């Protein structure tokens, strides 16, 4: 009889927001399964009182050790970070870690115009957004500089192995750079330390394997749908 996975992750079959949670679980060698898009639709359609934990949109994580469920990507990242010792020791650095996860969530929401609910990208809008994306990169870069990350070594907040902040930073910029080459070039030019940390963290065997498997599984998609088409048409 096969052992059930430690976690069940509900997220669409694209990298995007779910990839942060996949990366933390994979980095820590945790087993998880993903029931898939139909089951997500089914769960989203339930009344809050009938859901495993009330939520609007995935990711939703179930901890199969006790069945506890949680939504909101930064909350899940914080939960797993606590469980696996991936958070810094001081209260301020733990809060700054969560702040970085929220930043990452803001960046991908801005990059996709909040999932393309109200509008799609056009060239004028993208040209106006580029300086803002560069500023986001500068925010990560300055955070790294102030938090003990060196060019050849070191992780955020003085940790001796990657924590939630490092994994989320690497997943944010690595996944985006793989999908949109212009953002990789921009990161290398505007935030070189963030670019090298991204490569260093993503070179860990578990993350390298996740990245390779994801490229095959999602066939190079990033966020999917019409918004991805519109994003790719301008971010060149
Ligand atoms: N703030 C939430 C956002 C969740 C969210 O917007 N999920 C998207 C996928 S990335 C979704 O499918 N939403 C469906 C909906 O909001 O109706 C988080 O960080 O988890």
PDB file of C-alpha atoms and ligand atoms in Angstrom:
ATOM      1  CA  UNK A   1       0.000   0.000   0.000  1.00  0.00           C
ATOM      2  CA  UNK A   2       1.452   3.382  -0.963  1.00  0.00           C
ATOM      3  CA  UNK A   3       1.828   6.099   1.689  1.00  0.00           C
ATOM      4  CA  UNK A   4      -0.538   9.055   1.182  1.00  0.00           C
ATOM      5  CA  UNK A   5       1.183  12.370   0.393  1.00  0.00           C
ATOM      6  CA  UNK A   6       1.921  14.673   3.317  1.00  0.00           C
ATOM      7  CA  UNK A   7       0.070  17.593   1.660  1.00  0.00           C
ATOM      8  CA  UNK A   8      -2.599  18.182  -0.930  1.00  0.00           C
ATOM      9  CA  UNK A   9      -2.278  21.374  -2.953  1.00  0.00           C
ATOM     10  CA  UNK A  10      -5.161  22.800  -4.901  1.00  0.00           C
ATOM     11  CA  UNK A  11      -3.820  25.040  -7.622  1.00  0.00           C
ATOM     12  CA  UNK A  12      -4.455  25.488 -11.322  1.00  0.00           C
ATOM     13  CA  UNK A  13      -2.218  23.657 -13.772  1.00  0.00           C
ATOM     14  CA  UNK A  14       0.067  26.642 -14.368  1.00  0.00           C
ATOM     15  CA  UNK A  15       3.072  27.859 -12.308  1.00  0.00           C
ATOM     16  CA  UNK A  16       2.026  31.386 -11.283  1.00  0.00           C
ATOM     17  CA  UNK A  17       0.901  31.748  -7.625  1.00  0.00           C
ATOM     18  CA  UNK A  18       0.902  28.048  -6.841  1.00  0.00           C
ATOM     19  CA  UNK A  19       4.573  27.734  -7.751  1.00  0.00           C
ATOM     20  CA  UNK A  20       5.646  29.433  -4.507  1.00  0.00           C
ATOM     21  CA  UNK A  21       3.988  26.681  -2.501  1.00  0.00           C
ATOM     22  CA  UNK A  22       5.237  23.913  -4.798  1.00  0.00           C
ATOM     23  CA  UNK A  23       8.756  25.323  -4.390  1.00  0.00           C
ATOM     24  CA  UNK A  24       8.648  25.408  -0.566  1.00  0.00           C
ATOM     25  CA  UNK A  25       7.255  21.867  -0.381  1.00  0.00           C
ATOM     26  CA  UNK A  26       9.732  20.560  -2.967  1.00  0.00           C
ATOM     27  CA  UNK A  27      12.694  22.311  -1.350  1.00  0.00           C
ATOM     28  CA  UNK A  28      11.853  20.581   1.928  1.00  0.00           C
ATOM     29  CA  UNK A  29      11.396  17.174   0.285  1.00  0.00           C
ATOM     30  CA  UNK A  30       7.711  17.038   1.201  1.00  0.00           C
ATOM     31  CA  UNK A  31       5.343  14.816  -0.746  1.00  0.00           C
ATOM     32  CA  UNK A  32       2.191  16.417  -2.133  1.00  0.00           C
ATOM     33  CA  UNK A  33      -0.462  15.707  -4.671  1.00  0.00           C
ATOM     34  CA  UNK A  34      -2.545  18.072  -6.771  1.00  0.00           C
ATOM     35  CA  UNK A  35      -6.119  16.993  -7.435  1.00  0.00           C
ATOM     36  CA  UNK A  36      -6.403  19.349 -10.438  1.00  0.00           C
ATOM     37  CA  UNK A  37      -8.505  22.029 -12.070  1.00  0.00           C
ATOM     38  CA  UNK A  38     -11.910  20.323 -11.971  1.00  0.00           C
ATOM     39  CA  UNK A  39     -11.665  19.704  -8.240  1.00  0.00           C
ATOM     40  CA  UNK A  40     -10.633  23.335  -7.658  1.00  0.00           C
ATOM     41  CA  UNK A  41     -13.690  24.515  -9.575  1.00  0.00           C
ATOM     42  CA  UNK A  42     -15.841  22.211  -7.499  1.00  0.00           C
ATOM     43  CA  UNK A  43     -14.391  23.486  -4.195  1.00  0.00           C
ATOM     44  CA  UNK A  44     -14.677  27.132  -5.269  1.00  0.00           C
ATOM     45  CA  UNK A  45     -18.314  26.594  -6.088  1.00  0.00           C
ATOM     46  CA  UNK A  46     -19.176  25.435  -2.585  1.00  0.00           C
ATOM     47  CA  UNK A  47     -20.621  27.651   0.110  1.00  0.00           C
ATOM     48  CA  UNK A  48     -17.906  28.901   2.509  1.00  0.00           C
ATOM     49  CA  UNK A  49     -19.390  26.768   5.273  1.00  0.00           C
ATOM     50  CA  UNK A  50     -18.902  23.668   3.100  1.00  0.00           C
ATOM     51  CA  UNK A  51     -15.282  24.407   2.085  1.00  0.00           C
ATOM     52  CA  UNK A  52     -12.281  22.810   3.850  1.00  0.00           C
ATOM     53  CA  UNK A  53     -11.418  26.344   4.960  1.00  0.00           C
ATOM     54  CA  UNK A  54     -13.385  29.306   3.592  1.00  0.00           C
ATOM     55  CA  UNK A  55     -11.611  30.789   0.547  1.00  0.00           C
ATOM     56  CA  UNK A  56     -12.108  32.593  -2.755  1.00  0.00           C
ATOM     57  CA  UNK A  57      -9.300  31.461  -4.999  1.00  0.00           C
ATOM     58  CA  UNK A  58      -6.451  28.944  -4.885  1.00  0.00           C
ATOM     59  CA  UNK A  59      -3.859  28.069  -3.681  1.00  0.00           C
ATOM     60  CA  UNK A  60      -5.528  26.019  -0.976  1.00  0.00           C
ATOM     61  CA  UNK A  61      -3.372  23.623   1.016  1.00  0.00           C
ATOM     62  CA  UNK A  62      -4.465  20.640   3.075  1.00  0.00           C
ATOM     63  CA  UNK A  63      -2.027  19.302   5.652  1.00  0.00           C
ATOM     64  CA  UNK A  64      -2.844  15.604   5.540  1.00  0.00           C
ATOM     65  CA  UNK A  65      -1.283  15.009   8.976  1.00  0.00           C
ATOM     66  CA  UNK A  66      -4.420  16.399  10.608  1.00  0.00           C
ATOM     67  CA  UNK A  67      -6.601  17.578   7.723  1.00  0.00           C
ATOM     68  CA  UNK A  68      -6.120  21.276   8.477  1.00  0.00           C
ATOM     69  CA  UNK A  69      -6.685  23.539   5.480  1.00  0.00           C
ATOM     70  CA  UNK A  70      -5.464  27.033   4.613  1.00  0.00           C
ATOM     71  CA  UNK A  71      -5.727  29.495   1.742  1.00  0.00           C
ATOM     72  CA  UNK A  72      -4.008  32.808   0.780  1.00  0.00           C
ATOM     73  CA  UNK A  73      -0.540  32.172  -0.621  1.00  0.00           C
ATOM     74  CA  UNK A  74       1.415  34.265   1.942  1.00  0.00           C
ATOM     75  CA  UNK A  75      -0.400  32.585   4.840  1.00  0.00           C
ATOM     76  CA  UNK A  76       0.438  29.144   3.442  1.00  0.00           C
ATOM     77  CA  UNK A  77       4.085  30.152   2.918  1.00  0.00           C
ATOM     78  CA  UNK A  78       4.260  31.380   6.534  1.00  0.00           C
ATOM     79  CA  UNK A  79       2.642  28.188   7.827  1.00  0.00           C
ATOM     80  CA  UNK A  80       5.074  25.940   5.968  1.00  0.00           C
ATOM     81  CA  UNK A  81       7.958  28.226   6.919  1.00  0.00           C
ATOM     82  CA  UNK A  82       7.125  27.782  10.603  1.00  0.00           C
ATOM     83  CA  UNK A  83       6.711  24.044  10.262  1.00  0.00           C
ATOM     84  CA  UNK A  84      10.007  23.483   8.462  1.00  0.00           C
ATOM     85  CA  UNK A  85      12.187  26.007  10.321  1.00  0.00           C
ATOM     86  CA  UNK A  86      12.416  28.280   7.286  1.00  0.00           C
ATOM     87  CA  UNK A  87      11.745  31.525   9.138  1.00  0.00           C
ATOM     88  CA  UNK A  88      14.354  33.871  10.657  1.00  0.00           C
ATOM     89  CA  UNK A  89      14.776  33.948  14.412  1.00  0.00           C
ATOM     90  CA  UNK A  90      13.830  37.577  15.163  1.00  0.00           C
ATOM     91  CA  UNK A  91      10.251  38.881  15.101  1.00  0.00           C
ATOM     92  CA  UNK A  92      11.166  41.752  12.777  1.00  0.00           C
ATOM     93  CA  UNK A  93      12.848  39.457  10.256  1.00  0.00           C
ATOM     94  CA  UNK A  94       9.931  37.031  10.376  1.00  0.00           C
ATOM     95  CA  UNK A  95       7.625  39.969   9.633  1.00  0.00           C
ATOM     96  CA  UNK A  96       9.982  41.129   6.852  1.00  0.00           C
ATOM     97  CA  UNK A  97       9.849  37.636   5.377  1.00  0.00           C
ATOM     98  CA  UNK A  98       6.056  37.776   5.245  1.00  0.00           C
ATOM     99  CA  UNK A  99       6.333  41.285   3.791  1.00  0.00           C
ATOM    100  CA  UNK A 100       8.512  39.885   0.980  1.00  0.00           C
ATOM    101  CA  UNK A 101       5.973  37.137   0.265  1.00  0.00           C
ATOM    102  CA  UNK A 102       3.252  39.776   0.066  1.00  0.00           C
ATOM    103  CA  UNK A 103       5.509  41.811  -2.249  1.00  0.00           C
ATOM    104  CA  UNK A 104       5.922  38.770  -4.494  1.00  0.00           C
ATOM    105  CA  UNK A 105       2.142  38.353  -4.568  1.00  0.00           C
ATOM    106  CA  UNK A 106       1.718  42.054  -5.433  1.00  0.00           C
ATOM    107  CA  UNK A 107       4.297  41.806  -8.230  1.00  0.00           C
ATOM    108  CA  UNK A 108       2.551  38.902  -9.944  1.00  0.00           C
ATOM    109  CA  UNK A 109      -0.852  40.551  -9.527  1.00  0.00           C
ATOM    110  CA  UNK A 110       0.474  43.742 -11.137  1.00  0.00           C
ATOM    111  CA  UNK A 111       2.219  41.790 -13.888  1.00  0.00           C
ATOM    112  CA  UNK A 112      -1.039  40.097 -14.807  1.00  0.00           C
ATOM    113  CA  UNK A 113      -3.293  43.104 -14.243  1.00  0.00           C
ATOM    114  CA  UNK A 114      -4.968  41.288 -11.364  1.00  0.00           C
ATOM    115  CA  UNK A 115      -5.474  38.174 -13.436  1.00  0.00           C
ATOM    116  CA  UNK A 116      -6.773  40.188 -16.396  1.00  0.00           C
ATOM    117  CA  UNK A 117     -10.200  40.502 -14.808  1.00  0.00           C
ATOM    118  CA  UNK A 118     -10.835  44.061 -15.972  1.00  0.00           C
ATOM    119  CA  UNK A 119      -8.418  44.656 -18.865  1.00  0.00           C
ATOM    120  CA  UNK A 120      -5.596  43.211 -20.969  1.00  0.00           C
ATOM    121  CA  UNK A 121      -2.140  44.604 -21.657  1.00  0.00           C
ATOM    122  CA  UNK A 122      -1.461  46.965 -24.527  1.00  0.00           C
ATOM    123  CA  UNK A 123       1.950  48.333 -25.436  1.00  0.00           C
ATOM    124  CA  UNK A 124       1.350  51.784 -23.938  1.00  0.00           C
ATOM    125  CA  UNK A 125       0.274  50.320 -20.623  1.00  0.00           C
ATOM    126  CA  UNK A 126       3.270  47.954 -20.554  1.00  0.00           C
ATOM    127  CA  UNK A 127       5.737  50.746 -21.397  1.00  0.00           C
ATOM    128  CA  UNK A 128       4.340  52.729 -18.479  1.00  0.00           C
ATOM    129  CA  UNK A 129       4.584  49.676 -16.203  1.00  0.00           C
ATOM    130  CA  UNK A 130       8.230  48.818 -16.957  1.00  0.00           C
ATOM    131  CA  UNK A 131       9.703  51.459 -14.599  1.00  0.00           C
ATOM    132  CA  UNK A 132       7.422  50.173 -11.858  1.00  0.00           C
ATOM    133  CA  UNK A 133       8.621  46.599 -12.414  1.00  0.00           C
ATOM    134  CA  UNK A 134      12.210  47.887 -12.242  1.00  0.00           C
ATOM    135  CA  UNK A 135      11.354  49.569  -8.961  1.00  0.00           C
ATOM    136  CA  UNK A 136      10.018  46.284  -7.609  1.00  0.00           C
ATOM    137  CA  UNK A 137      13.331  44.715  -8.591  1.00  0.00           C
ATOM    138  CA  UNK A 138      15.182  47.505  -6.769  1.00  0.00           C
ATOM    139  CA  UNK A 139      13.065  46.833  -3.673  1.00  0.00           C
ATOM    140  CA  UNK A 140      14.162  43.192  -3.663  1.00  0.00           C
ATOM    141  CA  UNK A 141      17.755  44.184  -4.431  1.00  0.00           C
ATOM    142  CA  UNK A 142      17.953  46.635  -1.535  1.00  0.00           C
ATOM    143  CA  UNK A 143      16.360  44.112   0.810  1.00  0.00           C
ATOM    144  CA  UNK A 144      18.997  41.540  -0.148  1.00  0.00           C
ATOM    145  CA  UNK A 145      21.836  44.053   0.244  1.00  0.00           C
ATOM    146  CA  UNK A 146      20.620  44.987   3.712  1.00  0.00           C
ATOM    147  CA  UNK A 147      20.035  41.393   4.770  1.00  0.00           C
ATOM    148  CA  UNK A 148      23.423  39.790   4.374  1.00  0.00           C
ATOM    149  CA  UNK A 149      23.185  38.287   0.900  1.00  0.00           C
ATOM    150  CA  UNK A 150      26.554  38.221  -0.859  1.00  0.00           C
ATOM    151  CA  UNK A 151      27.337  37.660  -4.497  1.00  0.00           C
ATOM    152  CA  UNK A 152      28.759  34.194  -3.921  1.00  0.00           C
ATOM    153  CA  UNK A 153      27.147  33.171  -0.662  1.00  0.00           C
ATOM    154  CA  UNK A 154      24.659  34.035   2.036  1.00  0.00           C
ATOM    155  CA  UNK A 155      20.914  33.943   2.366  1.00  0.00           C
ATOM    156  CA  UNK A 156      18.367  36.461   3.517  1.00  0.00           C
ATOM    157  CA  UNK A 157      18.358  37.553   7.140  1.00  0.00           C
ATOM    158  CA  UNK A 158      21.710  35.891   7.832  1.00  0.00           C
ATOM    159  CA  UNK A 159      20.421  32.335   7.566  1.00  0.00           C
ATOM    160  CA  UNK A 160      22.870  29.620   6.593  1.00  0.00           C
ATOM    161  CA  UNK A 161      20.372  27.843   4.349  1.00  0.00           C
ATOM    162  CA  UNK A 162      17.545  29.150   2.172  1.00  0.00           C
ATOM    163  CA  UNK A 163      14.403  30.165   4.019  1.00  0.00           C
ATOM    164  CA  UNK A 164      10.942  31.161   2.851  1.00  0.00           C
ATOM    165  CA  UNK A 165      12.236  34.605   1.812  1.00  0.00           C
ATOM    166  CA  UNK A 166      14.946  33.113  -0.423  1.00  0.00           C
ATOM    167  CA  UNK A 167      12.713  30.434  -1.953  1.00  0.00           C
ATOM    168  CA  UNK A 168       9.933  32.923  -2.681  1.00  0.00           C
ATOM    169  CA  UNK A 169      12.379  35.469  -4.154  1.00  0.00           C
ATOM    170  CA  UNK A 170      13.943  32.817  -6.398  1.00  0.00           C
ATOM    171  CA  UNK A 171      10.555  31.461  -7.462  1.00  0.00           C
ATOM    172  CA  UNK A 172       9.191  34.925  -8.232  1.00  0.00           C
ATOM    173  CA  UNK A 173      12.037  36.074 -10.473  1.00  0.00           C
ATOM    174  CA  UNK A 174      13.072  32.640 -11.787  1.00  0.00           C
ATOM    175  CA  UNK A 175       9.585  31.649 -12.940  1.00  0.00           C
ATOM    176  CA  UNK A 176       8.976  35.091 -14.438  1.00  0.00           C
ATOM    177  CA  UNK A 177      12.378  35.123 -16.173  1.00  0.00           C
ATOM    178  CA  UNK A 178      11.817  31.671 -17.675  1.00  0.00           C
ATOM    179  CA  UNK A 179       8.481  32.829 -19.105  1.00  0.00           C
ATOM    180  CA  UNK A 180       9.438  36.361 -20.159  1.00  0.00           C
ATOM    181  CA  UNK A 181      13.045  36.739 -21.151  1.00  0.00           C
ATOM    182  CA  UNK A 182      12.827  40.526 -21.038  1.00  0.00           C
ATOM    183  CA  UNK A 183      12.271  40.343 -17.276  1.00  0.00           C
ATOM    184  CA  UNK A 184      15.367  38.150 -16.812  1.00  0.00           C
ATOM    185  CA  UNK A 185      17.489  40.687 -18.696  1.00  0.00           C
ATOM    186  CA  UNK A 186      15.933  43.500 -16.681  1.00  0.00           C
ATOM    187  CA  UNK A 187      16.667  41.700 -13.394  1.00  0.00           C
ATOM    188  CA  UNK A 188      20.294  41.059 -14.376  1.00  0.00           C
ATOM    189  CA  UNK A 189      20.744  44.744 -15.236  1.00  0.00           C
ATOM    190  CA  UNK A 190      18.778  46.350 -12.395  1.00  0.00           C
ATOM    191  CA  UNK A 191      19.066  43.834  -9.569  1.00  0.00           C
ATOM    192  CA  UNK A 192      22.199  41.712 -10.119  1.00  0.00           C
ATOM    193  CA  UNK A 193      22.339  40.374  -6.553  1.00  0.00           C
ATOM    194  CA  UNK A 194      18.718  39.223  -6.804  1.00  0.00           C
ATOM    195  CA  UNK A 195      19.562  37.570 -10.123  1.00  0.00           C
ATOM    196  CA  UNK A 196      22.465  35.597  -8.616  1.00  0.00           C
ATOM    197  CA  UNK A 197      20.502  34.626  -5.484  1.00  0.00           C
ATOM    198  CA  UNK A 198      17.701  33.424  -7.762  1.00  0.00           C
ATOM    199  CA  UNK A 199      20.130  31.211  -9.667  1.00  0.00           C
ATOM    200  CA  UNK A 200      21.840  29.983  -6.494  1.00  0.00           C
ATOM    201  CA  UNK A 201      18.595  28.995  -4.772  1.00  0.00           C
ATOM    202  CA  UNK A 202      17.037  27.474  -7.894  1.00  0.00           C
ATOM    203  CA  UNK A 203      20.161  25.371  -8.478  1.00  0.00           C
ATOM    204  CA  UNK A 204      19.321  23.233  -5.423  1.00  0.00           C
ATOM    205  CA  UNK A 205      18.555  19.753  -6.832  1.00  0.00           C
ATOM    206  CA  UNK A 206      14.968  19.706  -5.541  1.00  0.00           C
ATOM    207  CA  UNK A 207      14.161  23.078  -7.102  1.00  0.00           C
ATOM    208  CA  UNK A 208      16.020  22.346 -10.337  1.00  0.00           C
ATOM    209  CA  UNK A 209      13.912  19.160 -10.631  1.00  0.00           C
ATOM    210  CA  UNK A 210      10.699  21.104  -9.932  1.00  0.00           C
ATOM    211  CA  UNK A 211      11.586  23.706 -12.569  1.00  0.00           C
ATOM    212  CA  UNK A 212      12.318  21.024 -15.164  1.00  0.00           C
ATOM    213  CA  UNK A 213       9.170  19.049 -14.360  1.00  0.00           C
ATOM    214  CA  UNK A 214       7.037  22.222 -14.397  1.00  0.00           C
ATOM    215  CA  UNK A 215       8.364  23.295 -17.805  1.00  0.00           C
ATOM    216  CA  UNK A 216       7.159  19.944 -19.188  1.00  0.00           C
ATOM    217  CA  UNK A 217       3.943  19.729 -17.195  1.00  0.00           C
ATOM    218  CA  UNK A 218       2.725  23.266 -17.967  1.00  0.00           C
ATOM    219  CA  UNK A 219       4.303  23.404 -21.446  1.00  0.00           C
ATOM    220  CA  UNK A 220       6.013  26.723 -20.832  1.00  0.00           C
ATOM    221  CA  UNK A 221       2.884  28.475 -19.585  1.00  0.00           C
ATOM    222  CA  UNK A 222       3.199  31.126 -16.842  1.00  0.00           C
ATOM    223  CA  UNK A 223      -0.238  32.321 -15.720  1.00  0.00           C
ATOM    224  CA  UNK A 224      -2.342  30.927 -18.558  1.00  0.00           C
ATOM    225  CA  UNK A 225      -5.396  32.248 -20.374  1.00  0.00           C
ATOM    226  CA  UNK A 226      -5.971  35.443 -22.341  1.00  0.00           C
ATOM    227  CA  UNK A 227      -3.901  37.524 -19.919  1.00  0.00           C
ATOM    228  CA  UNK A 228      -0.811  35.429 -20.674  1.00  0.00           C
ATOM    229  CA  UNK A 229      -1.341  35.980 -24.415  1.00  0.00           C
ATOM    230  CA  UNK A 230      -1.676  39.713 -23.886  1.00  0.00           C
ATOM    231  CA  UNK A 231       1.352  39.812 -21.544  1.00  0.00           C
ATOM    232  CA  UNK A 232       3.520  37.941 -24.054  1.00  0.00           C
ATOM    233  CA  UNK A 233       2.446  40.288 -26.832  1.00  0.00           C
ATOM    234  CA  UNK A 234       3.918  43.322 -25.011  1.00  0.00           C
ATOM    235  CA  UNK A 235       6.684  42.050 -22.705  1.00  0.00           C
ATOM    236  CA  UNK A 236       9.352  41.459 -25.334  1.00  0.00           C
TER     237      UNK A 236
HETATM  238  N1  LIG B   1      -4.759  36.729  -2.411  1.00  0.00           N
HETATM  239  C1  LIG B   1      -4.965  35.370  -2.843  1.00  0.00           C
HETATM  240  C2  LIG B   1      -5.351  35.419  -4.323  1.00  0.00           C
HETATM  241  C3  LIG B   1      -5.961  34.137  -4.786  1.00  0.00           C
HETATM  242  C4  LIG B   1      -6.284  34.213  -6.245  1.00  0.00           C
HETATM  243  O1  LIG B   1      -6.554  35.288  -6.811  1.00  0.00           O
HETATM  244  N2  LIG B   1      -6.261  33.068  -6.897  1.00  0.00           N
HETATM  245  C5  LIG B   1      -6.486  33.028  -8.334  1.00  0.00           C
HETATM  246  C6  LIG B   1      -5.484  32.136  -8.989  1.00  0.00           C
HETATM  247  S1  LIG B   1      -3.880  32.817  -8.869  1.00  0.00           S
HETATM  248  C7  LIG B   1      -7.881  32.521  -8.638  1.00  0.00           C
HETATM  249  O2  LIG B   1      -8.075  31.521  -9.298  1.00  0.00           O
HETATM  250  N3  LIG B   1      -8.871  33.259  -8.198  1.00  0.00           N
HETATM  251  C8  LIG B   1     -10.241  32.931  -8.476  1.00  0.00           C
HETATM  252  C9  LIG B   1     -11.143  33.970  -7.912  1.00  0.00           C
HETATM  253  O3  LIG B   1     -10.656  34.875  -7.214  1.00  0.00           O
HETATM  254  O4  LIG B   1     -12.337  33.896  -8.191  1.00  0.00           O
HETATM  255  C10 LIG B   1      -3.696  34.559  -2.569  1.00  0.00           C
HETATM  256  O5  LIG B   1      -2.643  35.155  -2.397  1.00  0.00           O
HETATM  257  O6  LIG B   1      -3.766  33.325  -2.500  1.00  0.00           O
END
